[in-house]
CSV table of C-alpha atoms in Angstrom, one decimal:
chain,number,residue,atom,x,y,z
B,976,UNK,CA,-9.6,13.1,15.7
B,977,UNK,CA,-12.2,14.7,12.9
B,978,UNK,CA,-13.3,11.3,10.7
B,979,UNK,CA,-13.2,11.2,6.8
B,980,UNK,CA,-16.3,10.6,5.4
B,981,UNK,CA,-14.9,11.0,2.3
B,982,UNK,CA,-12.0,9.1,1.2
B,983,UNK,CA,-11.4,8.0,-2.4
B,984,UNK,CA,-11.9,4.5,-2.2
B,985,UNK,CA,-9.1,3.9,-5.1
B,986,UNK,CA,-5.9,6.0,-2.6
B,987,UNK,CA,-4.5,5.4,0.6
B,988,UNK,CA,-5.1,7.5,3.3
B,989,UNK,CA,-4.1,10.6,3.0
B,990,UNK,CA,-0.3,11.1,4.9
B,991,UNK,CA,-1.3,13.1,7.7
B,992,UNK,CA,-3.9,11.0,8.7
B,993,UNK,CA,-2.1,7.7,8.1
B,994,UNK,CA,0.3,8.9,10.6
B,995,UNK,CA,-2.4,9.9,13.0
B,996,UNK,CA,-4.0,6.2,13.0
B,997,UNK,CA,-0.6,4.6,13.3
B,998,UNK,CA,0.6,6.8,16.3
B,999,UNK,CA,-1.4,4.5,18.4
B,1000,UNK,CA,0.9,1.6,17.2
B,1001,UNK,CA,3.9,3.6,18.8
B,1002,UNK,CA,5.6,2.3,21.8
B,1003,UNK,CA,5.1,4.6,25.1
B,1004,UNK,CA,9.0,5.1,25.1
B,1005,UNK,CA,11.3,6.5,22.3
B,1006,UNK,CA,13.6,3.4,22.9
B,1007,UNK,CA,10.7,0.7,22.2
B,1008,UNK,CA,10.3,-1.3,19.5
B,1009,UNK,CA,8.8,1.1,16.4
B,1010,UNK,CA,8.2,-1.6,13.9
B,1011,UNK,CA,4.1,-1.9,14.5
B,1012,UNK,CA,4.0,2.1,14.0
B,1013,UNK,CA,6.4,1.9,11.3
B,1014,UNK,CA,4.3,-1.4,9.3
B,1015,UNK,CA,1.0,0.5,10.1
B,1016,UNK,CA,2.0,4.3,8.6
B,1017,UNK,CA,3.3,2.7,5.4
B,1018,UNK,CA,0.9,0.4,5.2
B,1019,UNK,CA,-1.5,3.2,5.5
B,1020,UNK,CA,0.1,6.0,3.6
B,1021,UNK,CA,0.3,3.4,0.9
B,1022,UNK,CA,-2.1,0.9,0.1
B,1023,UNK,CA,-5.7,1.5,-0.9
B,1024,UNK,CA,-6.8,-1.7,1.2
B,1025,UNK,CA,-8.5,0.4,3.6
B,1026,UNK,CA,-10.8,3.1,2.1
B,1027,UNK,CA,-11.4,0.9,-0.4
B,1028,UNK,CA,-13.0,-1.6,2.2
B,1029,UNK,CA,-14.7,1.1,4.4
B,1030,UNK,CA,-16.6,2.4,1.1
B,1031,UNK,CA,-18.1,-1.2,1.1
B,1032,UNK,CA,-19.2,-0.9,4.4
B,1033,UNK,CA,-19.8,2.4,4.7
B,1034,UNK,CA,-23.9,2.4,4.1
B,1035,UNK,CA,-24.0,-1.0,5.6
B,1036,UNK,CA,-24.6,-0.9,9.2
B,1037,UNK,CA,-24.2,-4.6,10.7
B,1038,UNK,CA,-21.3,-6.2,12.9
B,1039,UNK,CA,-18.3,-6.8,11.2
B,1040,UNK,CA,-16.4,-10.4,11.4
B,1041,UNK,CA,-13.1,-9.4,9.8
B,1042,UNK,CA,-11.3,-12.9,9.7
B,1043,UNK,CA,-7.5,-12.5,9.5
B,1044,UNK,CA,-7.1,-9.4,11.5
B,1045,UNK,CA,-3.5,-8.8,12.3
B,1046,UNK,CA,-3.3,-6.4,14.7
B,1047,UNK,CA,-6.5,-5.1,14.6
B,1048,UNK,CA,-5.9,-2.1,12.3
B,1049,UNK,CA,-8.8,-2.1,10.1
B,1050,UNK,CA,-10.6,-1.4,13.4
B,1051,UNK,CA,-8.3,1.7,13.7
B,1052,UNK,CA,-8.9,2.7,10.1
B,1053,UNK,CA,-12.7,2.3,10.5
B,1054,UNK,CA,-13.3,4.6,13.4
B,1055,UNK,CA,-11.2,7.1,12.1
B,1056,UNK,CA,-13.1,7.3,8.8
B,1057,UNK,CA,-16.2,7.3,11.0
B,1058,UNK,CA,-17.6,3.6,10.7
B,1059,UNK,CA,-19.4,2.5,13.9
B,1060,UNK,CA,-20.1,-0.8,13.3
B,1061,UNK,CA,-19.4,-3.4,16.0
B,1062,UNK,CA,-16.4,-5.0,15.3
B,1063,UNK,CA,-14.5,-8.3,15.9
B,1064,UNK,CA,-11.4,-9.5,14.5
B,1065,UNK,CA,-9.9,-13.1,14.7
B,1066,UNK,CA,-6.5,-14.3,13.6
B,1067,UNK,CA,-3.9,-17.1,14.2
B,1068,UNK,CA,-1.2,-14.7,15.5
B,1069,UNK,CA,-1.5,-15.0,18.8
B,1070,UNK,CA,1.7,-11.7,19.7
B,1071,UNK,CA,0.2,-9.6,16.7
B,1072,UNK,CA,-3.3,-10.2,18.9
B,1073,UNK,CA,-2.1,-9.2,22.3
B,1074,UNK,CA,0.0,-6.4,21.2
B,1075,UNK,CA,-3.7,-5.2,19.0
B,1076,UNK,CA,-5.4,-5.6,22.3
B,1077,UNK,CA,-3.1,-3.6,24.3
B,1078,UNK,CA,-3.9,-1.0,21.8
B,1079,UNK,CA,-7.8,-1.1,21.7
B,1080,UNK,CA,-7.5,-0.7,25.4
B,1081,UNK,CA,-4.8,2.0,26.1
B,1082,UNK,CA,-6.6,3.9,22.8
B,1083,UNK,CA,-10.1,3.0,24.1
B,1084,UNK,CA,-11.3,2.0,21.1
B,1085,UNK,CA,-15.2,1.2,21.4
B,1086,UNK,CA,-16.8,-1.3,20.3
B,1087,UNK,CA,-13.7,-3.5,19.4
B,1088,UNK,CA,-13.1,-7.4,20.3
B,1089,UNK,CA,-9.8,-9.3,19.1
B,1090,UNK,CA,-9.8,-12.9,19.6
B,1091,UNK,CA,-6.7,-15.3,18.5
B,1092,UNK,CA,-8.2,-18.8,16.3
B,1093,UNK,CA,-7.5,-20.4,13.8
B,1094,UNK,CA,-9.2,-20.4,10.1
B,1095,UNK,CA,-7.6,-23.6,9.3
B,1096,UNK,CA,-9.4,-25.0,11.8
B,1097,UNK,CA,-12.7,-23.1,11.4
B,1098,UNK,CA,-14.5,-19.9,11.8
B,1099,UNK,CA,-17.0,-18.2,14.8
B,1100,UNK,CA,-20.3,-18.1,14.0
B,1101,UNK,CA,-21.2,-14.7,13.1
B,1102,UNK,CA,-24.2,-12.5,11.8
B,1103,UNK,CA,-23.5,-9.3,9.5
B,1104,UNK,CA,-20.5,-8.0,7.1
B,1105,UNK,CA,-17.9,-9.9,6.8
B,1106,UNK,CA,-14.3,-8.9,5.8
B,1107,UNK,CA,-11.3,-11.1,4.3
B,1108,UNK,CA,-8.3,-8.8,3.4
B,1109,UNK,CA,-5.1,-10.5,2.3
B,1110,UNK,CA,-5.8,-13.7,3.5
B,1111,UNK,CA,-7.4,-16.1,1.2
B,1112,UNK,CA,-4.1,-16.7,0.0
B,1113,UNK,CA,-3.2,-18.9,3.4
B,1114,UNK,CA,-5.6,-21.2,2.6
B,1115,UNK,CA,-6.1,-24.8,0.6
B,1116,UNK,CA,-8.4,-24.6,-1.7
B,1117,UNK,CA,-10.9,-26.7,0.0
B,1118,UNK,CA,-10.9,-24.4,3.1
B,1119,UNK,CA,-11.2,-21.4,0.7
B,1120,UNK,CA,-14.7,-22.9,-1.0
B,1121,UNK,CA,-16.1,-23.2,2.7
B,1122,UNK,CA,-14.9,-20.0,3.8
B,1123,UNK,CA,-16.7,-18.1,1.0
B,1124,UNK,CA,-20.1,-20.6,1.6
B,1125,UNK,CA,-19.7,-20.1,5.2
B,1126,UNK,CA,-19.2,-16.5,4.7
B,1127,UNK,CA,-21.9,-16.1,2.1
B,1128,UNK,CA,-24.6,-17.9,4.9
B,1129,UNK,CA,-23.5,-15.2,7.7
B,1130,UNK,CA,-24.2,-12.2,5.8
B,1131,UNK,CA,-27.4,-10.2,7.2
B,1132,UNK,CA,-30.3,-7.7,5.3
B,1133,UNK,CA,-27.7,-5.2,6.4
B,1134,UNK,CA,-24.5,-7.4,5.5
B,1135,UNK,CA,-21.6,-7.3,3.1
B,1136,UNK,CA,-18.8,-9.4,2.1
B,1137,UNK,CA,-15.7,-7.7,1.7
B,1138,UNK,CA,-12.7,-9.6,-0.1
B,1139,UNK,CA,-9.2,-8.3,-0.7
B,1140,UNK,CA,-6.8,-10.9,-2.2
B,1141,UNK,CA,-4.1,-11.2,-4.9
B,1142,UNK,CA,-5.1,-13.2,-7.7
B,1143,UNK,CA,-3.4,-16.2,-9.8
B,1144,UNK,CA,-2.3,-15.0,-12.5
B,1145,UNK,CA,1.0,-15.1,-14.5
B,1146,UNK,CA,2.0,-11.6,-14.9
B,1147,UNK,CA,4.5,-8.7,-13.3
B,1148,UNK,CA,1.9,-8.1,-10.8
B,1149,UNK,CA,1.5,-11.5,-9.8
B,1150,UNK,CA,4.7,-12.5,-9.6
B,1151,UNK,CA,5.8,-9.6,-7.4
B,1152,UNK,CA,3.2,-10.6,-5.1
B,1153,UNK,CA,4.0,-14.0,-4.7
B,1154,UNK,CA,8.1,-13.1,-3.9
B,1155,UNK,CA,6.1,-10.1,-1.1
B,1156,UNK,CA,4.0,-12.7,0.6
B,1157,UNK,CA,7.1,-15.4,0.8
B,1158,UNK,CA,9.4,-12.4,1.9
B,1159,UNK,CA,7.0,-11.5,4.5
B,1160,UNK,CA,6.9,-15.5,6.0
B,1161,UNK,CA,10.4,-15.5,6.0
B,1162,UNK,CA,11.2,-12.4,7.7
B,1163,UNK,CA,8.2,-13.7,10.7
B,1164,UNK,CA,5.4,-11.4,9.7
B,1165,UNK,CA,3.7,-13.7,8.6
B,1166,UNK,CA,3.1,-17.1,10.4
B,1167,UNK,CA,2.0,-19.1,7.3
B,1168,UNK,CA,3.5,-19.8,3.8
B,1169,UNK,CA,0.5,-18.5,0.8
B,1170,UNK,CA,-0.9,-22.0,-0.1
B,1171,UNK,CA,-3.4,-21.5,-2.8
B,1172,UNK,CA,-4.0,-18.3,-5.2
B,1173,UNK,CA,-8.0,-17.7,-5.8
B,1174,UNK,CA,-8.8,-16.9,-9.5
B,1175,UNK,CA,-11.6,-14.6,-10.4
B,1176,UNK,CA,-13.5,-16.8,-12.6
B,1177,UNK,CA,-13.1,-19.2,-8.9
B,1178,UNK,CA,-14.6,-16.5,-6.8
B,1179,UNK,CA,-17.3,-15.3,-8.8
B,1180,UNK,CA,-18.1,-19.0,-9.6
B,1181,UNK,CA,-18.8,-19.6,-5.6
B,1182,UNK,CA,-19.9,-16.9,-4.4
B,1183,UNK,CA,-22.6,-16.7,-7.3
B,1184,UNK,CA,-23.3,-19.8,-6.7
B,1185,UNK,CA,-24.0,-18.9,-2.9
B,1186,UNK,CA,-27.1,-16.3,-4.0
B,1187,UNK,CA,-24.7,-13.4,-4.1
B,1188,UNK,CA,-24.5,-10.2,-6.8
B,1189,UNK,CA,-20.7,-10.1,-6.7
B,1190,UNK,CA,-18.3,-7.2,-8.1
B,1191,UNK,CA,-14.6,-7.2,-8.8
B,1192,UNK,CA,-12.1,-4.5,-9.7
B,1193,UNK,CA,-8.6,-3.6,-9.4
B,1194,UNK,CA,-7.3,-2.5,-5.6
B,1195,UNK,CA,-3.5,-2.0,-6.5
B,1196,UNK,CA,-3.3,2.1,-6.8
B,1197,UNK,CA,0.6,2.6,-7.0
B,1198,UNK,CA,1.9,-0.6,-5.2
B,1199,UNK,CA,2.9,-3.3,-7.4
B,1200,UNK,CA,0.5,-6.2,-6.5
B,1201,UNK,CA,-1.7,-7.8,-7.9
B,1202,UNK,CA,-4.5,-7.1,-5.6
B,1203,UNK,CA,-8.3,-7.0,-6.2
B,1204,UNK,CA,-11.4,-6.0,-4.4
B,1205,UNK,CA,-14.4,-8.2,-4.3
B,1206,UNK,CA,-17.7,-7.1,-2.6
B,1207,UNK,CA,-20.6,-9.4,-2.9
B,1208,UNK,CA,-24.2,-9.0,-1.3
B,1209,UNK,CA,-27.9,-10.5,-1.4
């Protein structure tokens, strides 16, 4: 598969290569269960999470700790817009883990480790990028703060942190996202309830604090979340 060097970090994928990635999410029979391929190509073909995260990392060339994985996409999404990095991805959901690894193998994916654990109860130690996309959300505050000091310590010379996450505030966009992330607990997607919404003035505030140069903008494109995109470095 040709890579994308040059994606517009503010767009999804574009539609035919969103439905390349997710093909390896497909089961191997017509009659198995299509919802990882399904989730994956709309997930894709929709959200700007991705290229918006790759263009971070793009000129930075350290191993990535990408903490709240899922499945392992990113990885996917990564490779196919022609990041090399070495990659590991933890999370709590143990199924969304084996199914991930199942992929990496039958795809051959190089360079790719998925690990099940726990951020709740901790984090590995790690040396490099680090990315946190939609998760920040699942944690107290208190576990946030030592996330983001934690994560602000493991960054290299070559290192980024990467941040995805909806914001606190009270408006359409916020709102919407709060009844998504409950909708997607109670159909099973995802394990945990959102506990705690980080504010921008919080972030900055920490992270600053930390020794980092931080940046925040808008990562919504069309969806209707409240979703912003922080990158902070040395």
């Amino acid at each position: 598969m040709p890579t994308l060097e040059n994606l517009n970090p503010h767009a999804p994928f574009p539609a035919d290569r969103a439905r390349q990635i997710a093909r390896a999410f497909a089961p191997r029979r017509p009659w198995g269960n299509w919802w990882d391929y399904s989730y994956t190509r709309i997930k894709l073909g929709s959200d700007p999470l991705y290229p918006g995260a790759i263009a971070a990392l793009r000129h930075h060339p350290a191993p990535v700790l990408d903490l709240g994985c899922g499945l392992g996409l990113f990885a996917h999404a990564m490779r196919a817009a022609g990041l090399e990095q070495p990659y590991r991805g933890i999370d709590i959901d143990a199924a969304k883990i084996r199914r991930g690894q199942k992929i990496v193998q039958r795809t051959g994916l190089a360079g790719v480790e998925l690990q099940v654990h726990d951020l709740s109860a901790g984090w590995p130690a790690h040396h490099g990028s680090v990315t946190i996309l939609d998760v920040l959300q699942y944690l107290d505050g208190p576990t946030q703060h030592a996330l983001l000091n934690d994560a602000a310590g493991m960054l290299g010379p070559d290192g980024v942190l990467v941040i995805r996450s909806t914001l606190a505030e009270d408006s359409a966009r916020g709102r919407t996202s709060l009844r998504a992330d409950a909708w997607a607990h109670r159909i099973g997607w995802m394990q945990a309830r959102p506990v705690h919404y980080p504010t921008a003035q919080g972030l900055r505030q920490t992270l600053e604090a930390a020794g980092l140069q931080v940046s925040l903008q808008p990562l919504y494109g069309n969806t209707p979340f409240n979703n912003w995109l922080l990158v902070a470095r040395r």
